[in-house]
PDB file of C-alpha atoms in Angstrom:
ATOM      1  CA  UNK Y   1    -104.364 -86.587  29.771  1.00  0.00           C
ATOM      2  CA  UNK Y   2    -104.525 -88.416  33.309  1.00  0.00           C
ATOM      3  CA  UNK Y   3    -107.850 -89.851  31.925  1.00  0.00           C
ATOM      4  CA  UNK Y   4    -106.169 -91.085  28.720  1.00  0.00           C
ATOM      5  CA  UNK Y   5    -103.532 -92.887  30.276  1.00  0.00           C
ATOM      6  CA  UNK Y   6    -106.517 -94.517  33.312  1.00  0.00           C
ATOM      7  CA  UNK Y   7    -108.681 -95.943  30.465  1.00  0.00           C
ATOM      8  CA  UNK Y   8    -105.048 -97.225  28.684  1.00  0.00           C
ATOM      9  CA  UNK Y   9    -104.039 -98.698  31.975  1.00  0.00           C
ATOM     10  CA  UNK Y  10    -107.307-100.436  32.437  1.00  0.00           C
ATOM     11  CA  UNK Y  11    -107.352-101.756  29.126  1.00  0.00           C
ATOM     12  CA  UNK Y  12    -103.956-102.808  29.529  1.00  0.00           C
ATOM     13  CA  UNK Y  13    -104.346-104.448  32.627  1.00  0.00           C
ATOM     14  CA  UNK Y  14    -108.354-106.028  31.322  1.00  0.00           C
ATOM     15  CA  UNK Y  15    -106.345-107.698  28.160  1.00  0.00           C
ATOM     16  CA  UNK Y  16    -103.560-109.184  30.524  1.00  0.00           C
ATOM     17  CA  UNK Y  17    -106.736-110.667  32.537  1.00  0.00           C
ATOM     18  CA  UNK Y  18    -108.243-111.854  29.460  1.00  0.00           C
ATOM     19  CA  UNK Y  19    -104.754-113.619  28.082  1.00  0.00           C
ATOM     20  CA  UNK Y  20    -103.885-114.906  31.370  1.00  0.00           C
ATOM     21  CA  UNK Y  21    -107.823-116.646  31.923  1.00  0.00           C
ATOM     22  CA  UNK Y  22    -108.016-118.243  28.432  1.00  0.00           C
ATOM     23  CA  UNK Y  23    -104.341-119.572  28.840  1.00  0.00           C
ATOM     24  CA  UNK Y  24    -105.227-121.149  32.253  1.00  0.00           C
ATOM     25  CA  UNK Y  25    -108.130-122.725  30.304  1.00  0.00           C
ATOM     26  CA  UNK Y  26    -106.285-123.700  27.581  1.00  0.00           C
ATOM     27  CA  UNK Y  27    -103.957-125.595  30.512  1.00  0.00           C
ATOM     28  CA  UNK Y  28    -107.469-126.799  32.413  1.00  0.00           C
ATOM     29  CA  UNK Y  29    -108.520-128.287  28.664  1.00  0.00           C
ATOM     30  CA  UNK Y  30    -104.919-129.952  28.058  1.00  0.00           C
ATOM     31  CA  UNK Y  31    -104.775-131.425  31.407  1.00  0.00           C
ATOM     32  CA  UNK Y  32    -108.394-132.836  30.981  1.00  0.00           C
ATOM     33  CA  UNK Y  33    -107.378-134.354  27.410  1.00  0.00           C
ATOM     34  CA  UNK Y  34    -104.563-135.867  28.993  1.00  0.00           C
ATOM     35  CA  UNK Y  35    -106.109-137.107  31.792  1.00  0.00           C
ATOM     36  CA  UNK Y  36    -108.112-139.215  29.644  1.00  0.00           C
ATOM     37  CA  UNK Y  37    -106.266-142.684  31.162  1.00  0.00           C
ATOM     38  CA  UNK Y  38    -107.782-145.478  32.588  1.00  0.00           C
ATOM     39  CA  UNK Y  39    -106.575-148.119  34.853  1.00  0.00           C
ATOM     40  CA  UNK Y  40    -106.090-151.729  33.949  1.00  0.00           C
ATOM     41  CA  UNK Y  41    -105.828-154.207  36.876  1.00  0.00           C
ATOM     42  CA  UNK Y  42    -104.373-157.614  34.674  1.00  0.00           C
ATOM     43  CA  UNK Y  43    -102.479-160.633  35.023  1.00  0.00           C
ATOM     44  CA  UNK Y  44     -98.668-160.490  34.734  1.00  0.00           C
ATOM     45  CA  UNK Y  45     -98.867-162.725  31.717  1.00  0.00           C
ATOM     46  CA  UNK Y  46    -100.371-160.122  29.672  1.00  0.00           C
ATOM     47  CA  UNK Y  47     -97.324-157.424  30.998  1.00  0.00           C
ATOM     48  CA  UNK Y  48     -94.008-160.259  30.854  1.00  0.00           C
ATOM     49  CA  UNK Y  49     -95.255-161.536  27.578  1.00  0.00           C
ATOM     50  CA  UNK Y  50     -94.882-158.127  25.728  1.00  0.00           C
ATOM     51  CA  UNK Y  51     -98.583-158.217  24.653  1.00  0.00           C
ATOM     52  CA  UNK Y  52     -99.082-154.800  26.211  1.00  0.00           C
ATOM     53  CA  UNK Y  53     -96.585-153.553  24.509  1.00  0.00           C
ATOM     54  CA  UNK Y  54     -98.059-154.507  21.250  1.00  0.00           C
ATOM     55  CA  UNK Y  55    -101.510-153.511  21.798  1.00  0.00           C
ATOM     56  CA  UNK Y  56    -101.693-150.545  23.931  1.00  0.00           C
ATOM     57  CA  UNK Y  57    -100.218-148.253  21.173  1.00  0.00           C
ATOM     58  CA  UNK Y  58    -103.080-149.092  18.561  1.00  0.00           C
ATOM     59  CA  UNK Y  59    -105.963-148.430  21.356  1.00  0.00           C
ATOM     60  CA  UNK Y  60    -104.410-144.771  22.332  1.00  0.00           C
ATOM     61  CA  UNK Y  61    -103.818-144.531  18.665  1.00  0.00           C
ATOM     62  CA  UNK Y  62    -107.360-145.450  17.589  1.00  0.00           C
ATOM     63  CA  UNK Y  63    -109.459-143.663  20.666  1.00  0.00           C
ATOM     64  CA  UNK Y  64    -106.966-141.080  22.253  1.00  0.00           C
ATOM     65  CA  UNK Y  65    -107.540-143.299  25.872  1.00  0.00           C
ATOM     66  CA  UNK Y  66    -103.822-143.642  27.164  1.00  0.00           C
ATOM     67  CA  UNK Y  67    -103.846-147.010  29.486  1.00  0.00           C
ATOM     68  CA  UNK Y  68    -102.485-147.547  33.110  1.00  0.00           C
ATOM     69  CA  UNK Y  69    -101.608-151.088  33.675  1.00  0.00           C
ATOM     70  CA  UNK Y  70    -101.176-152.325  37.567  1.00  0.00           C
ATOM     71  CA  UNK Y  71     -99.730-156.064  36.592  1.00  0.00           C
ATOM     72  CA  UNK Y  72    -100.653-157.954  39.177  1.00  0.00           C
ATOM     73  CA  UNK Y  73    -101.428-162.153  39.952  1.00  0.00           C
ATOM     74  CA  UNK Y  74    -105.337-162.797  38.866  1.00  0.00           C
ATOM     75  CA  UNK Y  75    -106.730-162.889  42.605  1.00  0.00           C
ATOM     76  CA  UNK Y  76    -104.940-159.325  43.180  1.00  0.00           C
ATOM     77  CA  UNK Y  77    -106.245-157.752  40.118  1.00  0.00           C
ATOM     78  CA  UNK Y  78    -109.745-159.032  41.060  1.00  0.00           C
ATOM     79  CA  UNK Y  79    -108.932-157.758  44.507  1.00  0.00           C
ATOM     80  CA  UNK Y  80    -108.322-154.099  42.566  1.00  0.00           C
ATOM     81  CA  UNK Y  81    -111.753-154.199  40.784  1.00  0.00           C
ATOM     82  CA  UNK Y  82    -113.307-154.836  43.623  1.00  0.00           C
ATOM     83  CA  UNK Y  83    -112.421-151.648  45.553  1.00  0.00           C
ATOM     84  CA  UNK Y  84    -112.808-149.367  42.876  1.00  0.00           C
ATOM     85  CA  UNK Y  85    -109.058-149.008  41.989  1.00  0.00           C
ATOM     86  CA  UNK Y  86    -109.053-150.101  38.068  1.00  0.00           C
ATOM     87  CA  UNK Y  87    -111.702-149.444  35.449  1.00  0.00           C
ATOM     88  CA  UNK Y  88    -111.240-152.749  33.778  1.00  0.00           C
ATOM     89  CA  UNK Y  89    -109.609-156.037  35.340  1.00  0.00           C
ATOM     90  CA  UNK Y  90    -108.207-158.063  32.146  1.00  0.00           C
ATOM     91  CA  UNK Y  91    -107.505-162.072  33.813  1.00  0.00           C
ATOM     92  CA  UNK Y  92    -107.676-166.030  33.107  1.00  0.00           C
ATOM     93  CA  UNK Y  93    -109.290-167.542  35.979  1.00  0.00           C
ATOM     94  CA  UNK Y  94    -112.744-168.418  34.857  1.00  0.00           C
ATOM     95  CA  UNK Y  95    -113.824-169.210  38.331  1.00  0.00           C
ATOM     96  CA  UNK Y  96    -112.646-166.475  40.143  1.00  0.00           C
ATOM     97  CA  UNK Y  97    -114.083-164.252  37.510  1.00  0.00           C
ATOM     98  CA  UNK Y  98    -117.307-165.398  37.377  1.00  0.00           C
ATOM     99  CA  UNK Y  99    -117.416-164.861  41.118  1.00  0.00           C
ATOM    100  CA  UNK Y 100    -116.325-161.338  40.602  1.00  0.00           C
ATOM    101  CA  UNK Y 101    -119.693-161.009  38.356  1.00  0.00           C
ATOM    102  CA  UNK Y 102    -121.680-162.721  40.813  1.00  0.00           C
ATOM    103  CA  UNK Y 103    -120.985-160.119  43.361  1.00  0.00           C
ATOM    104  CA  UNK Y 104    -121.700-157.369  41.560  1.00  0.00           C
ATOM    105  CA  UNK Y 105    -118.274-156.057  40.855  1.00  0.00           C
ATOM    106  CA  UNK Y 106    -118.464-156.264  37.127  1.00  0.00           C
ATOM    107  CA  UNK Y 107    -120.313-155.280  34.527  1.00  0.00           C
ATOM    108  CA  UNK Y 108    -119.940-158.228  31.907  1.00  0.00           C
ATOM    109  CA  UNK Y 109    -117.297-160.940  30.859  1.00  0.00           C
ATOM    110  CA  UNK Y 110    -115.811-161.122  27.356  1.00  0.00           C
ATOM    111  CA  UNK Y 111    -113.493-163.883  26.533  1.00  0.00           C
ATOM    112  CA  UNK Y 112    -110.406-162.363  25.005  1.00  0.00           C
ATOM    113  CA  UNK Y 113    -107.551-164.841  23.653  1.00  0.00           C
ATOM    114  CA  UNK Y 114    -106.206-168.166  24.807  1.00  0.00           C
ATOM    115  CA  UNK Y 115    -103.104-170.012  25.189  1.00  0.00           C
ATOM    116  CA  UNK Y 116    -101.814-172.825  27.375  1.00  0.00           C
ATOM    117  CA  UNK Y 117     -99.754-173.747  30.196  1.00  0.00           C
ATOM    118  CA  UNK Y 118     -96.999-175.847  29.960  1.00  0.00           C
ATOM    119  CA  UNK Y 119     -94.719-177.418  32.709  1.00  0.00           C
ATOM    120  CA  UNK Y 120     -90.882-176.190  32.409  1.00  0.00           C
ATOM    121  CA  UNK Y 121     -88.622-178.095  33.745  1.00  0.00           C
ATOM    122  CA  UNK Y 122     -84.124-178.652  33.570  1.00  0.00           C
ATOM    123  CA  UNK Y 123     -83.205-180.875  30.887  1.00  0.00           C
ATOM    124  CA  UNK Y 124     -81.740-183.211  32.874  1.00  0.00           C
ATOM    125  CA  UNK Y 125     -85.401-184.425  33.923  1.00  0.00           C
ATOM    126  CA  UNK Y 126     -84.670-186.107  37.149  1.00  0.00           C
ATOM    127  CA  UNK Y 127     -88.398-186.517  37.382  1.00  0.00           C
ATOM    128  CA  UNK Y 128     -88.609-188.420  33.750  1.00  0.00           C
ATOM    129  CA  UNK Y 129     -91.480-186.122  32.928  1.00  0.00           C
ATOM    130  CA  UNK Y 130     -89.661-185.300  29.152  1.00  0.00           C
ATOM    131  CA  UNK Y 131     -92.758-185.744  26.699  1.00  0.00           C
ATOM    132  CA  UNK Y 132     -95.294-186.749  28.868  1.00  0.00           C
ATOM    133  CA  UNK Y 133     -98.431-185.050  27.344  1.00  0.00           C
ATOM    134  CA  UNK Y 134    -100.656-186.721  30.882  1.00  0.00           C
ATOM    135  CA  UNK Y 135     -99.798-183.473  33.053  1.00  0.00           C
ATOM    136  CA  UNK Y 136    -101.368-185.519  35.768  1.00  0.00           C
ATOM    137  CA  UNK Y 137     -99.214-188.199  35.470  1.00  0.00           C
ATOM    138  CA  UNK Y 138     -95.994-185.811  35.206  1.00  0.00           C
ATOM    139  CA  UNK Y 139     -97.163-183.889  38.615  1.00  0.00           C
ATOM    140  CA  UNK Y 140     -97.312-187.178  40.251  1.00  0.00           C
ATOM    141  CA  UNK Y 141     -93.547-187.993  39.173  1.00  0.00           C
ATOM    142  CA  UNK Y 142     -92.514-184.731  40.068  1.00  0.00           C
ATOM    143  CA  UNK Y 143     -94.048-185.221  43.973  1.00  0.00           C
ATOM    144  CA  UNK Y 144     -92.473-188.655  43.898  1.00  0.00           C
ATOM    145  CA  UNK Y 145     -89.450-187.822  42.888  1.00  0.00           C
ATOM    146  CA  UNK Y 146     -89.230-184.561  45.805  1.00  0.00           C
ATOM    147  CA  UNK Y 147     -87.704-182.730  42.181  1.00  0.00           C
ATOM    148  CA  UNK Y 148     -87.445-178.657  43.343  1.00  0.00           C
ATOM    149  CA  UNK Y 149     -90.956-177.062  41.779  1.00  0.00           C
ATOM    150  CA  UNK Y 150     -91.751-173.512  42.068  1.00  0.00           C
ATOM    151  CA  UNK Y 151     -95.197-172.457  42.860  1.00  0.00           C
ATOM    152  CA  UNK Y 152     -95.594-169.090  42.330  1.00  0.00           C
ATOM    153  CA  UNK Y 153     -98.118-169.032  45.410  1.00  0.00           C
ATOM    154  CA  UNK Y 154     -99.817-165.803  44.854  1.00  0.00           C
ATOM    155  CA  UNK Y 155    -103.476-166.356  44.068  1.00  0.00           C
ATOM    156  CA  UNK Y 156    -102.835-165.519  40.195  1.00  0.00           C
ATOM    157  CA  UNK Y 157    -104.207-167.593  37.723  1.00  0.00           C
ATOM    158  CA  UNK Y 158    -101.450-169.584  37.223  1.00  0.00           C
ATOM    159  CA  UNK Y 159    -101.579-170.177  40.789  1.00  0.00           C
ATOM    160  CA  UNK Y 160    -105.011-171.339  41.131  1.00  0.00           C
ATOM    161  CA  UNK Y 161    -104.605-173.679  37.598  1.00  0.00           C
ATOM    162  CA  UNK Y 162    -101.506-174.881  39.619  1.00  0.00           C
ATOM    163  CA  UNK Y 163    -103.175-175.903  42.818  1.00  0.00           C
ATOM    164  CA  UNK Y 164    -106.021-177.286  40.539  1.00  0.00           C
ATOM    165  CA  UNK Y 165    -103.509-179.636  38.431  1.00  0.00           C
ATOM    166  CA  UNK Y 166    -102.434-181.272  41.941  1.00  0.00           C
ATOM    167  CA  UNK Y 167    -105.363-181.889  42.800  1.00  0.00           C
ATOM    168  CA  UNK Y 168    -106.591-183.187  39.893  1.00  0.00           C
ATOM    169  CA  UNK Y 169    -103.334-185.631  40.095  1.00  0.00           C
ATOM    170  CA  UNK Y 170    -104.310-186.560  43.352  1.00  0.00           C
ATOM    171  CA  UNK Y 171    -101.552-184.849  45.228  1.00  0.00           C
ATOM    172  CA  UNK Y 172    -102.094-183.653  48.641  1.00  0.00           C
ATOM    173  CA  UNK Y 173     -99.967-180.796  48.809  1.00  0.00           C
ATOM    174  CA  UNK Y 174    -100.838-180.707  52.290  1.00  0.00           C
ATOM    175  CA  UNK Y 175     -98.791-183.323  53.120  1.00  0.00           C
ATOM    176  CA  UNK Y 176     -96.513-184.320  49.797  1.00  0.00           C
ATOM    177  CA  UNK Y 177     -95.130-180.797  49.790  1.00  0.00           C
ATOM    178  CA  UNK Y 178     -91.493-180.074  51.751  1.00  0.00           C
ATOM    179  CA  UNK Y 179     -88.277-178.345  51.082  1.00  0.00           C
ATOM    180  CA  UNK Y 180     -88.899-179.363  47.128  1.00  0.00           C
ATOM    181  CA  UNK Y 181     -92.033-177.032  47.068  1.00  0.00           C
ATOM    182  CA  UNK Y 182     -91.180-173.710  47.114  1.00  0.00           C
ATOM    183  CA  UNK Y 183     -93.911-171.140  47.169  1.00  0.00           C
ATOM    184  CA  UNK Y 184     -92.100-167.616  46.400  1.00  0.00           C
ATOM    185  CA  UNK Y 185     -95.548-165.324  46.196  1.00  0.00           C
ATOM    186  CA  UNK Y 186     -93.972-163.673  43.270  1.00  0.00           C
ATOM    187  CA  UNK Y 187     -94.998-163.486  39.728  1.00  0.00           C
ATOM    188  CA  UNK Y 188     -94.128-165.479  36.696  1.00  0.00           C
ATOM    189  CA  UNK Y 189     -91.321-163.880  35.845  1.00  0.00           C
ATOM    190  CA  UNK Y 190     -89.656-164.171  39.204  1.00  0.00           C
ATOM    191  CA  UNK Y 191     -90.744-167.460  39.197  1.00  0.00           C
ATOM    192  CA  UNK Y 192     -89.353-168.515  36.148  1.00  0.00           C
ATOM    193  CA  UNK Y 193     -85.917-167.003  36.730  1.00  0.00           C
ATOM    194  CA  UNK Y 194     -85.948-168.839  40.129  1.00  0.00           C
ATOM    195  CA  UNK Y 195     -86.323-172.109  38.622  1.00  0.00           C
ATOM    196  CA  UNK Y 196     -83.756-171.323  36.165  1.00  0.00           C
ATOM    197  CA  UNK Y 197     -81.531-170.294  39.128  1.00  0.00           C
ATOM    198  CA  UNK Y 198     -81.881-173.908  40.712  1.00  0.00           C
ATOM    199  CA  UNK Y 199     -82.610-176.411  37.890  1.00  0.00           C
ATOM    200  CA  UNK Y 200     -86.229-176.481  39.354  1.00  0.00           C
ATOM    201  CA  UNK Y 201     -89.851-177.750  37.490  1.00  0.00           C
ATOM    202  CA  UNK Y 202     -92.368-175.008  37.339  1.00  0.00           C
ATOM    203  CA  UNK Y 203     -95.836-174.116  35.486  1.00  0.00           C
ATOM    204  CA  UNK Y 204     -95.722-171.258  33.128  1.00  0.00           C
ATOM    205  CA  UNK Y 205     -98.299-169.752  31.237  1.00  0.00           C
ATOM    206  CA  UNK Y 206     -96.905-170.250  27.541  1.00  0.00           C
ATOM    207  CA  UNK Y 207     -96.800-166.610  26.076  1.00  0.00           C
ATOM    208  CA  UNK Y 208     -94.491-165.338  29.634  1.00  0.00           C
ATOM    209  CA  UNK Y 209     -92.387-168.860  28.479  1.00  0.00           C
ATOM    210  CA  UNK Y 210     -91.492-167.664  24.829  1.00  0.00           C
ATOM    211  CA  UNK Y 211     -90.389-164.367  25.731  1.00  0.00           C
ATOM    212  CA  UNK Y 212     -88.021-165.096  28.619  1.00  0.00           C
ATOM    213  CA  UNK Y 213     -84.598-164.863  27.885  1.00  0.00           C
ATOM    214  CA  UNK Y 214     -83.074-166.162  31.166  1.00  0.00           C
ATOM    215  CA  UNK Y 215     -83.517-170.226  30.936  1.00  0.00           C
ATOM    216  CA  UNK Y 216     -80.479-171.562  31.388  1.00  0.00           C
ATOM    217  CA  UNK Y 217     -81.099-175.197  31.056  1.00  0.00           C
ATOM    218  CA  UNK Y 218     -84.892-175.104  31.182  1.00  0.00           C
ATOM    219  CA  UNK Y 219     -86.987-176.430  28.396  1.00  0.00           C
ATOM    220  CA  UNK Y 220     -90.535-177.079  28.021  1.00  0.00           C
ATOM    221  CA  UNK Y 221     -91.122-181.135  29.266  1.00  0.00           C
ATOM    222  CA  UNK Y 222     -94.993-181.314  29.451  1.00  0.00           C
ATOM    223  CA  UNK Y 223     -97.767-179.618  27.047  1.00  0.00           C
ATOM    224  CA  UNK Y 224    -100.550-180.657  24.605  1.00  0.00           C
ATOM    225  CA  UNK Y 225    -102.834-182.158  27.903  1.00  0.00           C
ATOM    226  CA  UNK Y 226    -106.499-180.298  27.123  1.00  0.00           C
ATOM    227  CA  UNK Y 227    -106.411-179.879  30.989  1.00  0.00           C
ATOM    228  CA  UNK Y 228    -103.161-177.227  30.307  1.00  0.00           C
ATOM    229  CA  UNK Y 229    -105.770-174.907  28.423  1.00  0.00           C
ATOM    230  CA  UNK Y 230    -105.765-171.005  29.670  1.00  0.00           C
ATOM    231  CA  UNK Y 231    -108.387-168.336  28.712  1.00  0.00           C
ATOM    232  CA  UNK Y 232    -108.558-164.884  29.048  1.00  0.00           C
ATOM    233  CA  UNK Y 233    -110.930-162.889  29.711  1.00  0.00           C
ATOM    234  CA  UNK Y 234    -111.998-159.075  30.377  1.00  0.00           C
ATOM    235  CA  UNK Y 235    -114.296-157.221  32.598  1.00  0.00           C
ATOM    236  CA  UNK Y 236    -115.586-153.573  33.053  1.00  0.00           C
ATOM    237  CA  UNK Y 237    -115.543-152.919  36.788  1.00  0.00           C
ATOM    238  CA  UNK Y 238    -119.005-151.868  37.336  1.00  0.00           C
ATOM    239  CA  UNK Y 239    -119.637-148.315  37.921  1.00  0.00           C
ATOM    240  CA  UNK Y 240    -122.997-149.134  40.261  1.00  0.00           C
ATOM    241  CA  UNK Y 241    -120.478-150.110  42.861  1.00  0.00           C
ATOM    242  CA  UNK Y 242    -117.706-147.435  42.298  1.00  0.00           C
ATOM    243  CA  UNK Y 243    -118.884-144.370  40.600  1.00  0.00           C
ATOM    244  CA  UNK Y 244    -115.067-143.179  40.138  1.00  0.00           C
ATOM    245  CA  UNK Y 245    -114.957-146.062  37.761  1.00  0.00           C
ATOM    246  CA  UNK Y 246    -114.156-144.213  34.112  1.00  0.00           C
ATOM    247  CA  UNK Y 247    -117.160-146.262  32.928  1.00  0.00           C
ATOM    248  CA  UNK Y 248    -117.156-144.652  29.274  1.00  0.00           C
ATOM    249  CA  UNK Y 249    -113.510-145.290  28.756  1.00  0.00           C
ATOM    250  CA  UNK Y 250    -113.449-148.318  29.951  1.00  0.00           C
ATOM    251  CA  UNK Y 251    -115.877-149.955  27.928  1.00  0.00           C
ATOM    252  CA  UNK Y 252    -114.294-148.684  24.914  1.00  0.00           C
ATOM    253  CA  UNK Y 253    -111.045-150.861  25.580  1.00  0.00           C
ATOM    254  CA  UNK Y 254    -113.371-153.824  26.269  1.00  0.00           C
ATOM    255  CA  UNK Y 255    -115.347-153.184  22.928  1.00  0.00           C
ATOM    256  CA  UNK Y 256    -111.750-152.868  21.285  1.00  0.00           C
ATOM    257  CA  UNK Y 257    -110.211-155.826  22.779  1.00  0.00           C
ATOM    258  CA  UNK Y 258    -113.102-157.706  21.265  1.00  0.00           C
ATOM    259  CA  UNK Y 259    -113.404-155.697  18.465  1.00  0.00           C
ATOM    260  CA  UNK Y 260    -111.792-156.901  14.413  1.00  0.00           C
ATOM    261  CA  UNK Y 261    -108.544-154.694  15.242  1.00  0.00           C
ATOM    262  CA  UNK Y 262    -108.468-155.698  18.899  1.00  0.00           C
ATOM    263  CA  UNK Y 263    -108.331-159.657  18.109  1.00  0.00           C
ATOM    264  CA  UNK Y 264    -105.909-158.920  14.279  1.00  0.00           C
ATOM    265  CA  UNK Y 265    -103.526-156.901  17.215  1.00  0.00           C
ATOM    266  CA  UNK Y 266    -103.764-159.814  19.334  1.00  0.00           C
ATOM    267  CA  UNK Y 267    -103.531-162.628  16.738  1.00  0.00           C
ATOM    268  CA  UNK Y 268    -100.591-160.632  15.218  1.00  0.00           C
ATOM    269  CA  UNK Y 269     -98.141-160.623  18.321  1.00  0.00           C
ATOM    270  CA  UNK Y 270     -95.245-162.933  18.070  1.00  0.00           C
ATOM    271  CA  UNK Y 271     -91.950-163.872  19.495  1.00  0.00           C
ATOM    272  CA  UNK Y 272     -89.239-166.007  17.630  1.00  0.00           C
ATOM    273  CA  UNK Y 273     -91.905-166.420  15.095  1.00  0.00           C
ATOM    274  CA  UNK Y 274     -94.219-167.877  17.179  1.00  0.00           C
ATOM    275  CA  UNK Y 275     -97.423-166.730  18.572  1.00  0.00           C
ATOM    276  CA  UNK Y 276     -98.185-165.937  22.083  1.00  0.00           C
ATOM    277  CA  UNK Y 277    -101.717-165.408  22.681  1.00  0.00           C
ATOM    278  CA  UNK Y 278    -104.729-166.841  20.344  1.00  0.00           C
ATOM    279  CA  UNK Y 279    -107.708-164.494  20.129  1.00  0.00           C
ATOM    280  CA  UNK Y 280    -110.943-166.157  20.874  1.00  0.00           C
ATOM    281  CA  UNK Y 281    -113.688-163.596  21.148  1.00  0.00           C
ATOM    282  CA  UNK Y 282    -115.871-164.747  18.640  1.00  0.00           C
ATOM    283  CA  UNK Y 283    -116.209-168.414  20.950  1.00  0.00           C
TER     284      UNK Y 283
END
């Protein structure tokens, strides 16, 4: 009898084993299904705009890869790849990008989508920039005039387009730039409420322009100038350098980005009726 109830007991307690090791795989599998995220270091634009919002759903949908998104200014998210922190940096700074190839720290650069910038501005227009497709020209009015501009000053790539518009107008910020200049080292949403805030001038990537909601009595003064152009582009951080880089997954948001359902997702993303972002990755 004792040995009945022994060799009941052990079989008892061998099945509660078994149960309890294939449900803590079961949990170990999950997790590792659901851990299947990868980190995207990107410009705010792509964030403020809503174009996340539009297009992360369809990748997860279409691969099962959920997506992290750090939205940063350009520099930063270059900054990101380049320690190892994101799998893929998605930006629009040509230069800056093809420095971030040069060094090694990515794998291979896909243009994405374009738009433009265009210089917002209060409708009073004390700088009399209203329609002035010469961006150049309207810069120089704006430093002549001492009109309040916001400069988002924070190494993104409207930053860098910004600083590269001055000079091109042959503006010294060095010396032009006082109390009227305000750097803020924000992004450009900040940066766009700010200016509504105080009636100021300010670049803005277009798509982060059409789906604020805050403008008060800003309107768009100054676009159409082939200098205002903006690309995007998108990079697998390369796994050579940083071997924690989820090169797989990665490269399969890359390939989709570029992909016929990537650019239709893209191509298909509106506000108002209007569309943000242009895709461009057959150029």
């Amino acid at each position: 009898m004792l040995k009945r109830v022994l060799i009941a007991s052990f079989a008892l307690t061998s099945s509660l084993v078994l149960t309890s090791s294939l449900a803590s795989l079961a949990m170990i599998t999950g997790a590792a299904a659901q851990d299947r995220t990868i980190t995207v270091a990107s410009t705010t634009s792509t964030e403020q705009s809503g174009l996340f919002g539009q297009l992360l759903p369809k990748f997860t949908a279409a691969t099962g890869i959920g997506v992290k998104v750090v939205a940063v200014g350009t520099g930063q998210a270059l900054d990101i790849g380049r320690r190892g922190d994101a799998d893929v940096v998605f930006v629009h700074d040509k230069v800056a990008e093809e420095k971030f190839l040069a060094e090694g720290f990515g794998v291979k650069r896909f243009g994405v989508m374009y738009n433009d910038f265009v210089v917002i501005g209060p409708k009073a227009d004390p700088a009399k920039i209203a329609r002035n497709k010469d961006v150049s020209d309207a810069l120089r009015k704006i430093a002549a005039a001492k009109a309040a501009f916001i400069s988002r000053g924070d190494r993104s790539g409207t930053h860098e387009a910004e600083l590269r518009l001055w000079k091109q107008a042959g503006v010294d910020l060095g010396t032009a730039k006082g109390d009227w200049y305000r750097e803020i080292g924000q992004g450009m949403g900040p940066a766009l409420n700010m200016a509504s805030s105080i009636n100021a001038y300010v670049l803005s990537d277009r798509g982060t322009w059409l789906a604020f909601k805050n403008r008060g009595d800003l309107a768009i003064l100054t676009e159409g100038d082939q200098r205002l152009f903006n690309q995007y582009g998108v990079m697998l951080v390369n796994p050579a350098k940083h071997a924690g880089v989820k090169a797989k997954d990665g490269q399969a948001f890359v390939d989709w980005l570029v992909s016929a359902d990537g650019q239709k997702a893209i191509g298909d993303y509106k506000v108002g009726g209007e569309r943000l972002f242009f895709p461009n990755a057959s150029d």
